[in-house]
XYZ file of C-alpha atoms in Angstrom:
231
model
C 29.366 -33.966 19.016
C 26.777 -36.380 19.156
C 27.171 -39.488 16.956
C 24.647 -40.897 14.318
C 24.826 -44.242 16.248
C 24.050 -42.394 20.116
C 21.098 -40.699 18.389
C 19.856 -44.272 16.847
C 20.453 -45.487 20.278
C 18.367 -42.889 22.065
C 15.486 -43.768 20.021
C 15.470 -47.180 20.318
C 14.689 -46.184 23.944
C 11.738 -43.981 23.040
C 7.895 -45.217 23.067
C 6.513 -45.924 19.854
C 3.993 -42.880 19.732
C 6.892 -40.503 20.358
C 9.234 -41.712 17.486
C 5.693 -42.450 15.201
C 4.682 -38.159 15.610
C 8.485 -37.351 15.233
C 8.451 -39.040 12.192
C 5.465 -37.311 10.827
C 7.053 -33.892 11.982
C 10.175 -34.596 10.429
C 8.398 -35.329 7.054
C 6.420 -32.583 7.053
C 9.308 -29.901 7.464
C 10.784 -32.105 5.101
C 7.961 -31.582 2.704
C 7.631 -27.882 3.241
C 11.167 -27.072 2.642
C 11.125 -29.006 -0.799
C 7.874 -26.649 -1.701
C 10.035 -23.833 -0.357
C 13.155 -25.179 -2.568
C 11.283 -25.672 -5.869
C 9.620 -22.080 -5.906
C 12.963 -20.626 -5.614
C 13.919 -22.596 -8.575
C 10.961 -21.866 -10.777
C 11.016 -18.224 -9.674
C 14.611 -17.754 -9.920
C 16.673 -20.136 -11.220
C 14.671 -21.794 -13.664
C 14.817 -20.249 -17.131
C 11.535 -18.996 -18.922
C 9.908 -21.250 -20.933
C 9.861 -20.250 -24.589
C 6.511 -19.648 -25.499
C 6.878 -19.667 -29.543
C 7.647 -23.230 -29.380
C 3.811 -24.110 -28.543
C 2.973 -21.780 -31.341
C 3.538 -18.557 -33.037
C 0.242 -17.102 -31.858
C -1.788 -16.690 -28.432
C -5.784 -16.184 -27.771
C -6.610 -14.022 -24.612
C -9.983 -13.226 -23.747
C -10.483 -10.455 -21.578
C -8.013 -9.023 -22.972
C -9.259 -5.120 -22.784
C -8.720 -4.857 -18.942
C -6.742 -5.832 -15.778
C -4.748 -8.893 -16.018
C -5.832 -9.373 -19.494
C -3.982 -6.038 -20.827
C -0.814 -6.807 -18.413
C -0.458 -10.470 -21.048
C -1.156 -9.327 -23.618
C 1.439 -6.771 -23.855
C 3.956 -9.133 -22.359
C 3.017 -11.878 -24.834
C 3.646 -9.128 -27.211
C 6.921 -8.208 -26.244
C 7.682 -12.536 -26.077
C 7.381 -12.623 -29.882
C 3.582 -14.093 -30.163
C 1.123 -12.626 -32.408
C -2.275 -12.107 -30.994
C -6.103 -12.623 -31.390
C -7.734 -10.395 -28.887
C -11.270 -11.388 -27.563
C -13.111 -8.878 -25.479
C -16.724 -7.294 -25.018
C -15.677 -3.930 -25.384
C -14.631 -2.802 -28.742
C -13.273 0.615 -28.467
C -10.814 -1.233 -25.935
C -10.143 -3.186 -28.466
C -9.067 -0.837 -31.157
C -7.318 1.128 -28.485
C -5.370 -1.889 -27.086
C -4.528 -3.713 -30.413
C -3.438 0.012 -32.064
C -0.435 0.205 -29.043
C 0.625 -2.840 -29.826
C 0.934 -2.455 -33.594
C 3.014 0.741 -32.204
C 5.185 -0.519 -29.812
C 5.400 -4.039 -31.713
C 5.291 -3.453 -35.390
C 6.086 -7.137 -36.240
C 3.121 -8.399 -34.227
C -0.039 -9.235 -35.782
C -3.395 -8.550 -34.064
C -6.626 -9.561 -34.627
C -9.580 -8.791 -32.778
C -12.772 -9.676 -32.130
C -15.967 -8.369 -30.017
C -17.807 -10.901 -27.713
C -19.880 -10.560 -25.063
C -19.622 -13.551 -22.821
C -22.530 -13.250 -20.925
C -25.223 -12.798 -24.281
C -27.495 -15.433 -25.202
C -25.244 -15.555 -28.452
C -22.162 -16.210 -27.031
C -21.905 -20.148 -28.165
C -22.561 -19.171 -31.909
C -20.473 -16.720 -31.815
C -17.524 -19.037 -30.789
C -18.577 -21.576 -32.959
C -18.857 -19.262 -35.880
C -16.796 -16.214 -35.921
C -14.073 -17.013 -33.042
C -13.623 -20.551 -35.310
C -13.657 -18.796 -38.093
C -10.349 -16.400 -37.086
C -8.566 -18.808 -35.398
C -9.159 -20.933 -38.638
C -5.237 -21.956 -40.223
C -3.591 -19.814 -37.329
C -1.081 -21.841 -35.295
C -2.552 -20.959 -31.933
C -0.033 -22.081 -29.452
C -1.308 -20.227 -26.256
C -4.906 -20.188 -25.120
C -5.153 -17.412 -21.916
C -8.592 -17.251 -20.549
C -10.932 -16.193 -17.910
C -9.432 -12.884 -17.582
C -12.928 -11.736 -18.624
C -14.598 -12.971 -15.146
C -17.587 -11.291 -14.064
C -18.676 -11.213 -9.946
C -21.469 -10.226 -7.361
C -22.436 -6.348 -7.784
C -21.760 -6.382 -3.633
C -21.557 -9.223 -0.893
C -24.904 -11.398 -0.820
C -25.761 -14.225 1.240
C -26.366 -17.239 -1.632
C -29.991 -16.543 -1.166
C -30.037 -13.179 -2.035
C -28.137 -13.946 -5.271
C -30.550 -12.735 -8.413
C -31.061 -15.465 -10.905
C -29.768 -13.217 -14.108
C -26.644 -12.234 -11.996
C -25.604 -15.552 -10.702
C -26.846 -17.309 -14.912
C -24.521 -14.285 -16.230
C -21.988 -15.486 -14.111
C -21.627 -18.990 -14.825
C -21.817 -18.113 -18.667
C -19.113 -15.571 -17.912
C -16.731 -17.747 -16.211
C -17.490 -21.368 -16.640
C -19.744 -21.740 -20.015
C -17.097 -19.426 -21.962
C -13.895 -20.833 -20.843
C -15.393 -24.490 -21.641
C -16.556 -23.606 -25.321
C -13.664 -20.991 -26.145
C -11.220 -24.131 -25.117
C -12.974 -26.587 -26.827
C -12.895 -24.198 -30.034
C -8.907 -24.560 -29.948
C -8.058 -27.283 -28.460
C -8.673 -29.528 -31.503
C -5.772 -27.834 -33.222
C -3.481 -27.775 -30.340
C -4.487 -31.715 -30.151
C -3.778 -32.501 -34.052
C -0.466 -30.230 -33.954
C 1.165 -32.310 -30.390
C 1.632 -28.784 -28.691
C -0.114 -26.196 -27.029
C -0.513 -23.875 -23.464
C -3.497 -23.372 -22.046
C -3.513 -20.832 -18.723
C -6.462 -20.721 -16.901
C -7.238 -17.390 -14.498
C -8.707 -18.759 -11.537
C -8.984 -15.955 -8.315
C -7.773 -16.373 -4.448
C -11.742 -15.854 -3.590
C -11.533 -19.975 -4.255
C -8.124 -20.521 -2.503
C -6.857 -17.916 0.195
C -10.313 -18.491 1.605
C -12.083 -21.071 1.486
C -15.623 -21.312 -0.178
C -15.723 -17.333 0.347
C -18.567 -16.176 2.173
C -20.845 -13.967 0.598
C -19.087 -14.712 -3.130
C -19.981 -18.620 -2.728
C -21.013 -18.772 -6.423
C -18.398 -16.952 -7.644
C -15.645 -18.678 -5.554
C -17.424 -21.883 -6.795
C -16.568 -20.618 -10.660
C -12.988 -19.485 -9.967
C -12.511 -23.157 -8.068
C -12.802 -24.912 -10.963
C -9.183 -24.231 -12.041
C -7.913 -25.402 -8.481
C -4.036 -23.960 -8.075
C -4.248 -21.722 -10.754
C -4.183 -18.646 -9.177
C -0.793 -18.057 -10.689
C -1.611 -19.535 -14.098
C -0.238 -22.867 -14.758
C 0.887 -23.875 -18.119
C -0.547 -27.589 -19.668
C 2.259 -28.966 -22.556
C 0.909 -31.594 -25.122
């Protein structure tokens, strides 16, 4: 068996370069096993967070489709009552009447917004402020609602009303639908807010073909699995 004090030995005989790059090898293994280490612990080991102690309700927007359906059923079933934003309103009616089925003690509200209108900003400042208005809104999920390229463009090719309808979709809505809640998750010392971002902006890199939309999804850097921001 070699001895700690051989090994320290040995090196002292090495040129500086060769222990300087072991060093950085070392630390990066080191580094990459800790990453390795803590999302076994958050994954598995870790328990849940209670989400009712941020508050006793949750916002999602896109909440009709996709992702947006898979929360807001499992928000559901964690004991939060809901306020359902989406553009489609049969959706709506369809999605909130399950719930009141399979979780009679849930309350849902809903309410029909179209992201991409030239009257989305009122409406958030005037009927989304006006629901949310007393509620104890403890959970803010957005961007489920994003909107991309109708097929692969170059950035030229790009229409000006479908990249505009983008950037209301999924940067000018999450911005103004936050900033309508986060004043009471401010005054109240508590609150969640989960961002949707997409892989488009991290698996690859600046995404050719979906540059503009990669560039919208980018903005919540890491957040591809949606990462949760205590007060």
């Amino acid at each position: 068996m070699v001895s700690i004090p051989c090994c320290i030995d040995h090196l002292k005989t090495q040129p500086a370069w060769i222990i300087f790059l072991s060093s950085l090898a070392f630390f990066s293994i080191f580094m990459k096993c800790m990453l390795i280490l803590q999302w076994v612990s958050r994954t598995f080991i870790r328990p849940a967070k209670d989400l009712k102690t941020y508050g006793s309700w949750a916002l999602v927007t896109g909440s009709t489709d996709g992702t947006g359906v898979a929360f807001v059923f499992k928000l559901a079933e964690e004991g939060l009552n809901l306020v359902l934003v989406s553009r489609n309103p049969s959706r709506l009616k369809q999605i909130s009447g399950q719930i009141e089925v399979k979780y009679p003690e849930i309350a849902v509200k809903i309410l029909e917004l179209e992201f991409s209108s030239d009257l989305a900003v009122s409406r958030v400042d005037g009927a989304l402020k006006e629901m949310i208005q007393g509620l104890d809104i403890g959970v803010l999920l957005i961007s489920n609602e994003g909107i991309t390229y109708p097929g692969a463009m170059y950035f030229h090719e790009v229409g000006d009303n479908v990249w505009m309808n983008l950037v209301k979709v999924n940067v000018l809505s999450t911005t103004y639908v936050t900033k309508a809640v986060i004043r009471g998750m401010t005054s109240r010392r508590r609150g969640a807010i989960v961002n949707i971002g997409s892989g488009a902006a991290i698996v690859v890199p600046s995404h050719p073909l979906y540059a503009i939309y990669a560039a919208s999804k980018a903005l919540y850097t890491g957040t591809y699995l949606p990462a949760v921001k205590p007060w």
